[in-house]
Amino acid sequence: MSGELREMSAERLGEWLPGMWVGYRASIVAAGYSEEAADANVARNRAALTSGEGLAEGNHVFDVLVEGRPVGVVWIARSSGGAGGGAEYYVYDVEVDEAERGRGYGRLAMELVEAWVRAAGGSRIGLNVWGNNAVARSLYTSLGYRELAVSMAKDLDA
């Protein structure tokens, strides 16, 4: 299977970003964080990653295309650090359209991200995956990603 990444147009980005933030917030709450913590996380990330109506410098949002047809979206940004002195990139979002899931497009998207990062001179890719997202965790592990830290929590009955 082959595919490509196409940089999202400013117009499409303006349409996509609001819904992405809503989905991101919902993911935080579903992972077990409070609504207040989710709101703070979204506000912090929105301030760091966007600038006005667009993206902050070093951020790239791509449509994932298979045979010229969009099947998902990835958000990549250059971050500080990196193994061996190379640039490190961070994957902020990977979405495969619901109707397209289960067809290997998530794997393809991550392989395309890796190729893009290599071409950009990157030596490392980081990402976050919520603990309740077993499908994504399994995919990333199968692609060679490893855990660097694990956050854990226990809710106590009042």
PDB file of C-alpha atoms in Angstrom:
ATOM      1  CA  MET A   1       0.000   0.000   0.000  1.00  0.00           C
ATOM      2  CA  SER A   2       1.343   3.428  -0.829  1.00  0.00           C
ATOM      3  CA  GLY A   3       0.298   6.853   0.244  1.00  0.00           C
ATOM      4  CA  GLU A   4       1.487  10.394   0.660  1.00  0.00           C
ATOM      5  CA  LEU A   5       1.332  13.338   3.016  1.00  0.00           C
ATOM      6  CA  ARG A   6      -0.096  16.587   1.642  1.00  0.00           C
ATOM      7  CA  GLU A   7       0.301  19.770   3.684  1.00  0.00           C
ATOM      8  CA  MET A   8      -3.135  20.965   4.743  1.00  0.00           C
ATOM      9  CA  SER A   9      -4.239  24.245   3.177  1.00  0.00           C
ATOM     10  CA  ALA A  10      -4.766  27.254   5.449  1.00  0.00           C
ATOM     11  CA  GLU A  11      -8.494  27.187   4.690  1.00  0.00           C
ATOM     12  CA  ARG A  12      -8.868  23.506   5.525  1.00  0.00           C
ATOM     13  CA  LEU A  13      -6.678  23.939   8.619  1.00  0.00           C
ATOM     14  CA  GLY A  14      -9.021  26.676   9.843  1.00  0.00           C
ATOM     15  CA  GLU A  15     -11.945  24.288   9.441  1.00  0.00           C
ATOM     16  CA  TRP A  16     -10.144  21.310  10.995  1.00  0.00           C
ATOM     17  CA  LEU A  17      -8.481  22.840  14.081  1.00  0.00           C
ATOM     18  CA  PRO A  18     -11.615  23.639  16.153  1.00  0.00           C
ATOM     19  CA  GLY A  19     -12.903  20.066  15.893  1.00  0.00           C
ATOM     20  CA  MET A  20      -9.451  18.676  16.605  1.00  0.00           C
ATOM     21  CA  TRP A  21      -9.287  20.618  19.890  1.00  0.00           C
ATOM     22  CA  VAL A  22     -12.745  19.323  20.862  1.00  0.00           C
ATOM     23  CA  GLY A  23     -11.652  15.748  20.121  1.00  0.00           C
ATOM     24  CA  TYR A  24      -8.367  16.232  21.966  1.00  0.00           C
ATOM     25  CA  ARG A  25     -10.206  17.485  25.048  1.00  0.00           C
ATOM     26  CA  ALA A  26     -12.582  14.509  24.894  1.00  0.00           C
ATOM     27  CA  SER A  27      -9.590  12.138  24.714  1.00  0.00           C
ATOM     28  CA  ILE A  28      -8.089  13.697  27.831  1.00  0.00           C
ATOM     29  CA  VAL A  29     -11.345  13.309  29.758  1.00  0.00           C
ATOM     30  CA  ALA A  30     -11.811   9.726  28.474  1.00  0.00           C
ATOM     31  CA  ALA A  31      -8.311   8.926  29.718  1.00  0.00           C
ATOM     32  CA  GLY A  32      -9.454   9.802  33.245  1.00  0.00           C
ATOM     33  CA  TYR A  33      -8.491  13.441  33.717  1.00  0.00           C
ATOM     34  CA  SER A  34     -10.896  16.039  35.092  1.00  0.00           C
ATOM     35  CA  GLU A  35     -12.653  18.478  32.800  1.00  0.00           C
ATOM     36  CA  GLU A  36     -10.677  21.297  34.413  1.00  0.00           C
ATOM     37  CA  ALA A  37      -7.384  19.515  33.726  1.00  0.00           C
ATOM     38  CA  ALA A  38      -8.487  18.862  30.143  1.00  0.00           C
ATOM     39  CA  ASP A  39      -9.375  22.535  29.645  1.00  0.00           C
ATOM     40  CA  ALA A  40      -5.984  23.619  31.024  1.00  0.00           C
ATOM     41  CA  ASN A  41      -4.158  21.112  28.810  1.00  0.00           C
ATOM     42  CA  VAL A  42      -5.989  22.281  25.689  1.00  0.00           C
ATOM     43  CA  ALA A  43      -5.342  25.958  26.512  1.00  0.00           C
ATOM     44  CA  ARG A  44      -1.633  25.311  27.133  1.00  0.00           C
ATOM     45  CA  ASN A  45      -1.178  23.320  23.923  1.00  0.00           C
ATOM     46  CA  ARG A  46      -3.245  25.704  21.822  1.00  0.00           C
ATOM     47  CA  ALA A  47      -1.084  28.629  22.990  1.00  0.00           C
ATOM     48  CA  ALA A  48       2.148  26.737  22.298  1.00  0.00           C
ATOM     49  CA  LEU A  49       1.239  25.174  18.951  1.00  0.00           C
ATOM     50  CA  THR A  50      -0.877  27.755  17.184  1.00  0.00           C
ATOM     51  CA  SER A  51      -0.442  31.378  16.240  1.00  0.00           C
ATOM     52  CA  GLY A  52      -3.575  33.374  15.505  1.00  0.00           C
ATOM     53  CA  GLU A  53      -5.610  31.264  13.106  1.00  0.00           C
ATOM     54  CA  GLY A  54      -2.660  29.162  11.947  1.00  0.00           C
ATOM     55  CA  LEU A  55       0.135  27.019  13.272  1.00  0.00           C
ATOM     56  CA  ALA A  56       3.198  28.140  15.199  1.00  0.00           C
ATOM     57  CA  GLU A  57       6.525  27.882  13.392  1.00  0.00           C
ATOM     58  CA  GLY A  58       7.797  24.326  12.983  1.00  0.00           C
ATOM     59  CA  ASN A  59       4.324  22.750  12.988  1.00  0.00           C
ATOM     60  CA  HIS A  60       2.949  20.838  10.007  1.00  0.00           C
ATOM     61  CA  VAL A  61      -0.498  19.325   9.543  1.00  0.00           C
ATOM     62  CA  PHE A  62      -0.876  16.888   6.670  1.00  0.00           C
ATOM     63  CA  ASP A  63      -3.744  15.085   5.049  1.00  0.00           C
ATOM     64  CA  VAL A  64      -2.882  11.398   4.643  1.00  0.00           C
ATOM     65  CA  LEU A  65      -3.718  10.350   1.097  1.00  0.00           C
ATOM     66  CA  VAL A  66      -4.124   6.847  -0.319  1.00  0.00           C
ATOM     67  CA  GLU A  67      -4.509   6.724  -4.085  1.00  0.00           C
ATOM     68  CA  GLY A  68      -5.122  10.485  -3.986  1.00  0.00           C
ATOM     69  CA  ARG A  69      -7.988  10.109  -1.512  1.00  0.00           C
ATOM     70  CA  PRO A  70      -7.802  11.582   2.023  1.00  0.00           C
ATOM     71  CA  VAL A  71      -8.064   8.927   4.743  1.00  0.00           C
ATOM     72  CA  GLY A  72      -6.734  10.807   7.761  1.00  0.00           C
ATOM     73  CA  VAL A  73      -4.615  13.583   9.228  1.00  0.00           C
ATOM     74  CA  VAL A  74      -1.275  13.840  11.040  1.00  0.00           C
ATOM     75  CA  TRP A  75       0.182  16.794  12.976  1.00  0.00           C
ATOM     76  CA  ILE A  76       3.975  16.895  13.310  1.00  0.00           C
ATOM     77  CA  ALA A  77       6.141  19.547  14.960  1.00  0.00           C
ATOM     78  CA  ARG A  78       9.846  20.010  15.416  1.00  0.00           C
ATOM     79  CA  SER A  79      10.779  19.914  19.076  1.00  0.00           C
ATOM     80  CA  SER A  80      13.939  20.525  21.045  1.00  0.00           C
ATOM     81  CA  GLY A  81      16.510  17.817  21.614  1.00  0.00           C
ATOM     82  CA  GLY A  82      17.063  14.750  19.542  1.00  0.00           C
ATOM     83  CA  ALA A  83      19.234  11.672  19.567  1.00  0.00           C
ATOM     84  CA  GLY A  84      22.754  12.046  18.250  1.00  0.00           C
ATOM     85  CA  GLY A  85      22.377  15.781  17.796  1.00  0.00           C
ATOM     86  CA  GLY A  86      19.709  15.407  15.109  1.00  0.00           C
ATOM     87  CA  ALA A  87      16.371  17.119  15.151  1.00  0.00           C
ATOM     88  CA  GLU A  88      13.550  15.608  17.150  1.00  0.00           C
ATOM     89  CA  TYR A  89       9.975  15.755  15.934  1.00  0.00           C
ATOM     90  CA  TYR A  90       6.796  15.179  17.872  1.00  0.00           C
ATOM     91  CA  VAL A  91       3.550  13.723  16.563  1.00  0.00           C
ATOM     92  CA  TYR A  92       0.721  15.708  18.120  1.00  0.00           C
ATOM     93  CA  ASP A  93      -2.147  14.049  16.331  1.00  0.00           C
ATOM     94  CA  VAL A  94      -2.828  11.012  14.184  1.00  0.00           C
ATOM     95  CA  GLU A  95      -6.377  10.548  12.996  1.00  0.00           C
ATOM     96  CA  VAL A  96      -7.711   7.987  10.574  1.00  0.00           C
ATOM     97  CA  ASP A  97     -11.227   8.754   9.385  1.00  0.00           C
ATOM     98  CA  GLU A  98     -13.675   6.483  11.187  1.00  0.00           C
ATOM     99  CA  ALA A  99     -14.927   4.882   7.954  1.00  0.00           C
ATOM    100  CA  GLU A 100     -11.320   4.067   6.979  1.00  0.00           C
ATOM    101  CA  ARG A 101     -10.172   2.410  10.221  1.00  0.00           C
ATOM    102  CA  GLY A 102      -8.968  -1.180  10.313  1.00  0.00           C
ATOM    103  CA  ARG A 103      -7.356  -1.020   6.875  1.00  0.00           C
ATOM    104  CA  GLY A 104      -3.750  -0.334   7.890  1.00  0.00           C
ATOM    105  CA  TYR A 105      -3.932   3.416   7.278  1.00  0.00           C
ATOM    106  CA  GLY A 106      -2.733   4.274  10.787  1.00  0.00           C
ATOM    107  CA  ARG A 107       0.410   2.222  10.173  1.00  0.00           C
ATOM    108  CA  LEU A 108       0.819   3.803   6.746  1.00  0.00           C
ATOM    109  CA  ALA A 109       0.407   7.295   8.229  1.00  0.00           C
ATOM    110  CA  MET A 110       3.144   6.640  10.782  1.00  0.00           C
ATOM    111  CA  GLU A 111       5.459   5.188   8.119  1.00  0.00           C
ATOM    112  CA  LEU A 112       4.891   8.319   6.024  1.00  0.00           C
ATOM    113  CA  VAL A 113       5.630  10.473   9.078  1.00  0.00           C
ATOM    114  CA  GLU A 114       8.887   8.587   9.626  1.00  0.00           C
ATOM    115  CA  ALA A 115       9.927   9.101   5.993  1.00  0.00           C
ATOM    116  CA  TRP A 116       9.055  12.811   6.201  1.00  0.00           C
ATOM    117  CA  VAL A 117      11.014  13.270   9.445  1.00  0.00           C
ATOM    118  CA  ARG A 118      14.055  11.476   8.000  1.00  0.00           C
ATOM    119  CA  ALA A 119      13.920  13.686   4.891  1.00  0.00           C
ATOM    120  CA  ALA A 120      13.735  16.759   7.155  1.00  0.00           C
ATOM    121  CA  GLY A 121      16.917  15.638   8.948  1.00  0.00           C
ATOM    122  CA  GLY A 122      15.205  14.308  12.031  1.00  0.00           C
ATOM    123  CA  SER A 123      16.674  11.530  14.125  1.00  0.00           C
ATOM    124  CA  ARG A 124      13.865  10.877  16.589  1.00  0.00           C
ATOM    125  CA  ILE A 125      10.078  10.929  16.743  1.00  0.00           C
ATOM    126  CA  GLY A 126       8.176  11.269  19.998  1.00  0.00           C
ATOM    127  CA  LEU A 127       4.474  11.042  20.734  1.00  0.00           C
ATOM    128  CA  ASN A 128       1.965  10.637  23.524  1.00  0.00           C
ATOM    129  CA  VAL A 129      -0.648   7.920  23.624  1.00  0.00           C
ATOM    130  CA  TRP A 130      -3.378   7.832  26.241  1.00  0.00           C
ATOM    131  CA  GLY A 131      -3.351   4.746  28.433  1.00  0.00           C
ATOM    132  CA  ASN A 132      -6.892   3.775  27.422  1.00  0.00           C
ATOM    133  CA  ASN A 133      -6.010   3.653  23.691  1.00  0.00           C
ATOM    134  CA  ALA A 134      -4.898   0.029  23.373  1.00  0.00           C
ATOM    135  CA  VAL A 135      -5.127  -0.005  19.565  1.00  0.00           C
ATOM    136  CA  ALA A 136      -2.764   2.957  19.172  1.00  0.00           C
ATOM    137  CA  ARG A 137      -0.383   1.647  21.851  1.00  0.00           C
ATOM    138  CA  SER A 138      -0.177  -1.684  20.033  1.00  0.00           C
ATOM    139  CA  LEU A 139       0.445   0.038  16.688  1.00  0.00           C
ATOM    140  CA  TYR A 140       3.230   2.241  18.048  1.00  0.00           C
ATOM    141  CA  THR A 141       4.905  -0.686  19.807  1.00  0.00           C
ATOM    142  CA  SER A 142       4.794  -2.745  16.601  1.00  0.00           C
ATOM    143  CA  LEU A 143       6.476   0.164  14.784  1.00  0.00           C
ATOM    144  CA  GLY A 144       9.361   0.214  17.271  1.00  0.00           C
ATOM    145  CA  TYR A 145       8.250   2.965  19.648  1.00  0.00           C
ATOM    146  CA  ARG A 146       9.111   2.365  23.291  1.00  0.00           C
ATOM    147  CA  GLU A 147       7.777   3.782  26.519  1.00  0.00           C
ATOM    148  CA  LEU A 148       9.926   6.508  28.030  1.00  0.00           C
ATOM    149  CA  ALA A 149       7.643   7.254  30.972  1.00  0.00           C
ATOM    150  CA  VAL A 150       4.304   6.018  32.250  1.00  0.00           C
ATOM    151  CA  SER A 151       1.910   8.197  34.247  1.00  0.00           C
ATOM    152  CA  MET A 152      -0.411   6.314  36.560  1.00  0.00           C
ATOM    153  CA  ALA A 153      -3.299   7.319  38.803  1.00  0.00           C
ATOM    154  CA  LYS A 154      -5.708   5.697  41.195  1.00  0.00           C
ATOM    155  CA  ASP A 155      -9.075   7.220  42.059  1.00  0.00           C
ATOM    156  CA  LEU A 156      -9.912   6.872  45.744  1.00  0.00           C
ATOM    157  CA  ASP A 157     -13.476   6.572  46.939  1.00  0.00           C
ATOM    158  CA  ALA A 158     -14.502   9.516  49.117  1.00  0.00           C
TER     159      ALA A 158
END
